[in-house]
Tab-separated table of C-alpha atoms in Angstrom:
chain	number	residue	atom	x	y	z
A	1	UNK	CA	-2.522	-5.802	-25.560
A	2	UNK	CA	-4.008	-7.355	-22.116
A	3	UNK	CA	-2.486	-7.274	-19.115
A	4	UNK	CA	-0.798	-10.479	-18.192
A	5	UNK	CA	1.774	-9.710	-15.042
A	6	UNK	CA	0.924	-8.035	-11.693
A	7	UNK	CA	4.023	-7.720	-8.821
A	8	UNK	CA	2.339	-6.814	-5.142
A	9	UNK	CA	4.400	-5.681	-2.361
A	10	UNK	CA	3.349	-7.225	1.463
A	11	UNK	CA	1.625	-10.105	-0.623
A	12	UNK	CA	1.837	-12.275	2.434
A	13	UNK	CA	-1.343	-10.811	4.586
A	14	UNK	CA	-3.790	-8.236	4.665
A	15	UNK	CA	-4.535	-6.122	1.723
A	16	UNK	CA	-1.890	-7.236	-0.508
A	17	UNK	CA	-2.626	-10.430	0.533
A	18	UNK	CA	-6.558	-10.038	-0.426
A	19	UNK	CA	-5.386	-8.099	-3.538
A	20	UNK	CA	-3.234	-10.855	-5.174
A	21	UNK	CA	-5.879	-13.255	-4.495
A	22	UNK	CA	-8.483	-11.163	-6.795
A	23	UNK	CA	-6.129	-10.262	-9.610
A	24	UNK	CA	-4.927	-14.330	-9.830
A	25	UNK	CA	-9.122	-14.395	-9.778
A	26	UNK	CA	-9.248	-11.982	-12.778
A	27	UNK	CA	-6.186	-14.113	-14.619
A	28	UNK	CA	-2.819	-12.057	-13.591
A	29	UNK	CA	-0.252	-14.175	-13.533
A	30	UNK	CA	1.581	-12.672	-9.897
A	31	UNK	CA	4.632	-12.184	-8.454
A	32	UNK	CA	4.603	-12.170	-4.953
A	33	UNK	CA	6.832	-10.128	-2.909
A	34	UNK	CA	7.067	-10.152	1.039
A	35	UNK	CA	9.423	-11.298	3.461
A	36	UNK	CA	7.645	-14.358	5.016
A	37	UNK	CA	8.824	-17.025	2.687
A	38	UNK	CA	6.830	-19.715	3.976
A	39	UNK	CA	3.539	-17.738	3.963
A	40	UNK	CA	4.764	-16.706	-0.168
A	41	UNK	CA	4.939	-20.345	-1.221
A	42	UNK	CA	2.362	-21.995	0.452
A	43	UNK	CA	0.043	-18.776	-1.197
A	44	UNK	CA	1.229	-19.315	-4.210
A	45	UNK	CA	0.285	-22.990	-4.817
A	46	UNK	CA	-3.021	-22.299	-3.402
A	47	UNK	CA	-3.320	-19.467	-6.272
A	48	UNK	CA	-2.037	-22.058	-8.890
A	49	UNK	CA	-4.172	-25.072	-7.908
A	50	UNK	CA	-7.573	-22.606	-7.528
A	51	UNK	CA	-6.790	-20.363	-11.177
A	52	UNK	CA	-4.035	-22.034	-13.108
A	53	UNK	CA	-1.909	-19.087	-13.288
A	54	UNK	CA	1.748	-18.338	-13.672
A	55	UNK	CA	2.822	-17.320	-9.393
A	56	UNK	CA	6.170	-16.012	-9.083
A	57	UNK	CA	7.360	-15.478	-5.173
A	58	UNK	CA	10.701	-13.581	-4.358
A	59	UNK	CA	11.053	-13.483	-0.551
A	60	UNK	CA	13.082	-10.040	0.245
A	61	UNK	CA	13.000	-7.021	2.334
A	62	UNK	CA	12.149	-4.406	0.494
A	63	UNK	CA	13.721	-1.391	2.436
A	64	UNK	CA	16.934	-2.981	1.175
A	65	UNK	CA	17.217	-0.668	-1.930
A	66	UNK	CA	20.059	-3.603	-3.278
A	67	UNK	CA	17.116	-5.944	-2.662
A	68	UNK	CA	15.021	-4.277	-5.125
A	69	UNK	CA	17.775	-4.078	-7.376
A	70	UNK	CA	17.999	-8.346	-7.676
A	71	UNK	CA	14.430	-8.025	-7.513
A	72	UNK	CA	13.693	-5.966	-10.704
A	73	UNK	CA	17.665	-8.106	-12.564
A	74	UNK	CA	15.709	-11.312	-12.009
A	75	UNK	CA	12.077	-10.388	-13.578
A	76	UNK	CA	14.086	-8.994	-16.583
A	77	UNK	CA	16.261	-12.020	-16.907
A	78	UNK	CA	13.223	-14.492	-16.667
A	79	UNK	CA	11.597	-12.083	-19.600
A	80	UNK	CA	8.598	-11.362	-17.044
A	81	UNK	CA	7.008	-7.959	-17.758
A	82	UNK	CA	4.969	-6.208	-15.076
A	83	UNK	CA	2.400	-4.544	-16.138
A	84	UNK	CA	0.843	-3.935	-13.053
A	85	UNK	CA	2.437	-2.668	-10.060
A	86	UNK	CA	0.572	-2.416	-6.556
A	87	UNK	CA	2.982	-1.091	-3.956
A	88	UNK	CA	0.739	-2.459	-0.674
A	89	UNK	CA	3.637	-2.820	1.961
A	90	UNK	CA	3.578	-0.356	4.797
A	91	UNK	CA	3.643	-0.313	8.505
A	92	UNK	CA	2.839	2.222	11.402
A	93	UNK	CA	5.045	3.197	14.244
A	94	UNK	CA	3.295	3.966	17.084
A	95	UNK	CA	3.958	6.197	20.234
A	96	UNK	CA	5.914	9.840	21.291
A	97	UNK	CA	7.887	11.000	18.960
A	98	UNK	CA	11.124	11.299	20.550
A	99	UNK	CA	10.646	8.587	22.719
A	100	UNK	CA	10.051	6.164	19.670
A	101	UNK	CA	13.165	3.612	18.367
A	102	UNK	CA	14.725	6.036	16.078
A	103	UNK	CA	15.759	3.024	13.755
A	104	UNK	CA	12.017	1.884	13.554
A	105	UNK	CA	11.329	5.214	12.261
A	106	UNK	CA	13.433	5.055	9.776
A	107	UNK	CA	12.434	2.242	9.184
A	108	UNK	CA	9.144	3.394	7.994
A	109	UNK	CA	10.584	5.959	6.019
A	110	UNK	CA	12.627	3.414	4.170
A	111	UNK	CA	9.059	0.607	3.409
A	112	UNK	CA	6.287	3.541	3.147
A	113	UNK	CA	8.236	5.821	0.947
A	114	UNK	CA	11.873	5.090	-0.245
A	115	UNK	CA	11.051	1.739	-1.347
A	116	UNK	CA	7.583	2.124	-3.231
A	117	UNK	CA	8.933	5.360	-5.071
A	118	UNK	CA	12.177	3.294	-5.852
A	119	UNK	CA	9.673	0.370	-7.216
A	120	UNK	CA	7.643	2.967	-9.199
A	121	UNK	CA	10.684	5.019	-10.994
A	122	UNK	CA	12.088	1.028	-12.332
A	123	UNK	CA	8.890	-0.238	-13.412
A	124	UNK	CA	7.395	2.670	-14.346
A	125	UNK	CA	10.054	3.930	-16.654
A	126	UNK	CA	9.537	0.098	-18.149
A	127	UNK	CA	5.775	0.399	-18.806
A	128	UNK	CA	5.792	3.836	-20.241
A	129	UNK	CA	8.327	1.990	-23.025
A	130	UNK	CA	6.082	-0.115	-23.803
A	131	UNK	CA	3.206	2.446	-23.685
A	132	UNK	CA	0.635	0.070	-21.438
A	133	UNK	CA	0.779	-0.487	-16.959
A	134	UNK	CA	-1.443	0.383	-14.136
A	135	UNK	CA	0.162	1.103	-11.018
A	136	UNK	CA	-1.959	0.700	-7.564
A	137	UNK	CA	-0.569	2.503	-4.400
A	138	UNK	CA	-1.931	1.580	-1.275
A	139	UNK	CA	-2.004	4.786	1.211
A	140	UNK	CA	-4.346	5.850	4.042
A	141	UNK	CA	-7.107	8.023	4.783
A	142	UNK	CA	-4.092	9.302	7.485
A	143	UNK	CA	-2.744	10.921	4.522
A	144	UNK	CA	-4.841	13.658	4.696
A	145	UNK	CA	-4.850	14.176	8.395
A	146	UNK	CA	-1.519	15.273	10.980
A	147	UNK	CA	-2.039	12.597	13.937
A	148	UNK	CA	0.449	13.147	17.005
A	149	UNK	CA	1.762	9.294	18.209
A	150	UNK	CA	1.815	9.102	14.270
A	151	UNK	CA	3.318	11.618	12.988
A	152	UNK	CA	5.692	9.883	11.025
A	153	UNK	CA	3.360	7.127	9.547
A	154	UNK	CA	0.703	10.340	8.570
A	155	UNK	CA	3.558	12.013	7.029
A	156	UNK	CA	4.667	9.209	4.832
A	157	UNK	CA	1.308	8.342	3.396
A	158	UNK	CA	0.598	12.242	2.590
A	159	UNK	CA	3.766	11.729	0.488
A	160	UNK	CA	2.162	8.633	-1.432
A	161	UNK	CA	-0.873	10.543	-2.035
A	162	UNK	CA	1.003	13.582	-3.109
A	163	UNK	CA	3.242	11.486	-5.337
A	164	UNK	CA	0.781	9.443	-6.676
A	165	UNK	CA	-1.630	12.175	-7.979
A	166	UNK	CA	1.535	14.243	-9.572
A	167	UNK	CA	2.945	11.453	-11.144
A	168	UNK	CA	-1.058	10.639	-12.658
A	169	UNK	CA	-0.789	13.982	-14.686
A	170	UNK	CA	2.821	13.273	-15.361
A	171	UNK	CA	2.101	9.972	-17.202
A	172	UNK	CA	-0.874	11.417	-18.421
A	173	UNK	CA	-0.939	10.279	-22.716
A	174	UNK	CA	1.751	6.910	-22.068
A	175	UNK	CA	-0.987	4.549	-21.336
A	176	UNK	CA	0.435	4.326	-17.715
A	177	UNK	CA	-2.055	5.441	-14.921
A	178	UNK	CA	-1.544	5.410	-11.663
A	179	UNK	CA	-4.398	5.061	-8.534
A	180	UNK	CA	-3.772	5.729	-5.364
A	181	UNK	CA	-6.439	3.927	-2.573
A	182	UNK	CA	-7.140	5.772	0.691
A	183	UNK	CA	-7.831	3.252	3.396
A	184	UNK	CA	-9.355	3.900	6.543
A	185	UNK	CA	-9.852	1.527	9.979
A	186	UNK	CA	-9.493	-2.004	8.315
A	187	UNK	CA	-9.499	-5.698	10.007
A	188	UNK	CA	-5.754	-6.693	9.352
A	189	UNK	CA	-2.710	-7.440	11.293
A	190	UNK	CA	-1.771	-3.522	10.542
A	191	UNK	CA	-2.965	-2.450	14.257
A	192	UNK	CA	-1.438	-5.314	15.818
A	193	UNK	CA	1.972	-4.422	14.493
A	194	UNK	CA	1.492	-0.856	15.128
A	195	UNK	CA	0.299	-1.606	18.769
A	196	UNK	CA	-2.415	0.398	18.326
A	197	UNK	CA	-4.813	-2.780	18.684
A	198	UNK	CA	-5.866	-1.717	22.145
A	199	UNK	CA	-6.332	1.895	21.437
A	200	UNK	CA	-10.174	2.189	23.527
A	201	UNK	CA	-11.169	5.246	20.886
A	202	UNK	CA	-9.513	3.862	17.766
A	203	UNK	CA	-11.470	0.520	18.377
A	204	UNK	CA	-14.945	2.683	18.208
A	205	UNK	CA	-14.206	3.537	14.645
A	206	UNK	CA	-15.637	1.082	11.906
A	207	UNK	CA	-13.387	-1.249	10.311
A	208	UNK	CA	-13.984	-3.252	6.865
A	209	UNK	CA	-12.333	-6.214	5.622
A	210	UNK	CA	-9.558	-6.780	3.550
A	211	UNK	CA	-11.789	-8.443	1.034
A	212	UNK	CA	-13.683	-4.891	0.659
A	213	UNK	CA	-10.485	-2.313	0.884
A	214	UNK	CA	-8.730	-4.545	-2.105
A	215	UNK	CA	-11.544	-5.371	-4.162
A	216	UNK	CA	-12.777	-1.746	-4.492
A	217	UNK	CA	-9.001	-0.840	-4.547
A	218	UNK	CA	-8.802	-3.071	-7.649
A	219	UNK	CA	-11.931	-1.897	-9.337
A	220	UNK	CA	-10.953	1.826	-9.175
A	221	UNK	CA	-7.110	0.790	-10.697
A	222	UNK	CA	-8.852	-1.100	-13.290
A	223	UNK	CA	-10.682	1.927	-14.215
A	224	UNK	CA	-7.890	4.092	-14.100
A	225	UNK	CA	-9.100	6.530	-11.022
A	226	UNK	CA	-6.868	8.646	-9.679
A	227	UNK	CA	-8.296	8.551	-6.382
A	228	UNK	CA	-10.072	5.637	-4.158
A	229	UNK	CA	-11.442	5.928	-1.034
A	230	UNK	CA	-13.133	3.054	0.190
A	231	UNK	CA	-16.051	3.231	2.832
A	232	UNK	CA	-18.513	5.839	2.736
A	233	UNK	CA	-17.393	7.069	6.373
A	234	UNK	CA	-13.726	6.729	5.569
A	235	UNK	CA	-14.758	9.369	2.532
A	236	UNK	CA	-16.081	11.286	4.987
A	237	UNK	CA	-13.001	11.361	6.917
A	238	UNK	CA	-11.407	12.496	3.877
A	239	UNK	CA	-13.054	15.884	3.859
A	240	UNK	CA	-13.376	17.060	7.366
A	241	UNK	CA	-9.644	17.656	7.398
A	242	UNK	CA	-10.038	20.098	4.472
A	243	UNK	CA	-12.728	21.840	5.748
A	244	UNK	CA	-11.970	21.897	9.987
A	245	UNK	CA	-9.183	23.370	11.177
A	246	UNK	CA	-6.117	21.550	10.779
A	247	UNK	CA	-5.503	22.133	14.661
A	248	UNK	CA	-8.601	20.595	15.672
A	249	UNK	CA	-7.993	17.992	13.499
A	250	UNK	CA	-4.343	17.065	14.648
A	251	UNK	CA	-5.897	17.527	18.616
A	252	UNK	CA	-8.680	15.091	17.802
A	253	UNK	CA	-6.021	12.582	16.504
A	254	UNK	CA	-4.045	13.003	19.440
A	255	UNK	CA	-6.874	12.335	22.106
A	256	UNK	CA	-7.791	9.076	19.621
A	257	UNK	CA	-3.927	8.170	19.902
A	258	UNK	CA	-2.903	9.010	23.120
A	259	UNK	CA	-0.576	6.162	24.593
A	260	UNK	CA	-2.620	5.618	28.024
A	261	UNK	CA	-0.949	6.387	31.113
A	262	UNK	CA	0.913	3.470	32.776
């Protein structure tokens, strides 16, 4: 049995946005999910006109647990099966700790973690029934490192990685596998959001495209990796924190992070 249906999270831009375009590429048929409506739709016809595929776009916030709940009613009540999941949407808060918008915080709890286990345990549980799905979890090379001014955002992408690689083994024999891709530094609107855009150290670090994070993203999900790490250098990055001390590490991060003095 092929794989017809892939759902992406944060479809709208970056990653996801470079993700969905290469899976409608390969013949998915998508649905979309962000919360910039306009940006869905006018995606989504582009992806129809250019590949003739089936584009559904649902337009929520996804740290609205109720949200997902419509979410995963609807697919089942339009008979739309998805056999691949990527769970892209994320975002960074930025800045001292306790000085930080405690709501924003939480905030990133609820997108980077609540939300893309919650998405995982419904379709999951659905795809090992039917004994076939790839799932695709987008996490971060900061997964592997503590970074003061980001302790949060580190935090919560050391749980996808954790997560991800457990629940591998766990599915291991249903015909469900699950990848979990390790960017590093990459060209998208991430920084921006974060406010870490200006950052004078962070902005010596190399940065590849969206293009290259999703399509080598893709390529290891398609072959069922359990780990993906694009870049060379951001592989690199990968091992020093397993082999320096985890001190060093965390006081390298901070000097790179560092709000600057006003």
């Amino acid at each position: 049995m092929a794989l017809t249906t892939a759902l992406i999270t944060g479809a709208s831009s970056g990653i996801g946005y470079e993700i969905s375009k290469l899976l409608a590429e390969q013949g998915h048929d998508l649905v979309l999910v962000a919360r910039r409506e306009e940006h869905l739709h006018q995606f989504a016809a582009s992806l129809r006109k250019d590949f003739a595929i089936e584009v559904r776009v649902i337009a929520i916030d996804i740290t609205q647990l109720e949200k997902i709940d419509r979410l995963y009613d609807t697919l089942r009540k339009e008979n739309i099966p998805v056999d691949i999941l990527v769970n892209n949407a994320g975002l960074g808060v930025w800045g001292a700790f306790t000085a930080n918008d405690t709501d924003a915080e939480i905030n990133q709890i609820q997108l980077n973690i609540t939300a893309l286990t919650y998405l995982t345990k419904l379709f999951a549980t659905d795809m090992v029934k039917r004994g076939l799905g790839k799932i695709l979890n987008i996490a971060s090379v900061a997964g592997f490192m503590p970074s003061p001014y980001m302790a949060v955002y580190n935090a919560s992408k050391a749980y996808v990685v954790s997560f991800s690689e457990a629940l591998r083994v766990e599915l291991k024999g249903t015909g469900v596998s699950v990848t979990v891709s390790c960017p590093g530094p990459t060209a998208s609107e991430f920084h921006q959001t974060a406010g870490t855009d200006n950052l004078k150290l962070l902005k010596l670090l190399p940065a590849m495209s969206c293009e290259q994070v999703a399509r080598v993203s893709v390529a290891g999900m398609h072959k069922r990796k359990a780990l993906v790490v694009p870049g060379v250098i951001n592989r690199v990055m990968t091992l020093l924190p397993r082999i320096a001390p985890r001190w060093l590490v965390a006081f390298t991060l901070k000097l790179i992070f560092k709000p600057p003095k006003r």
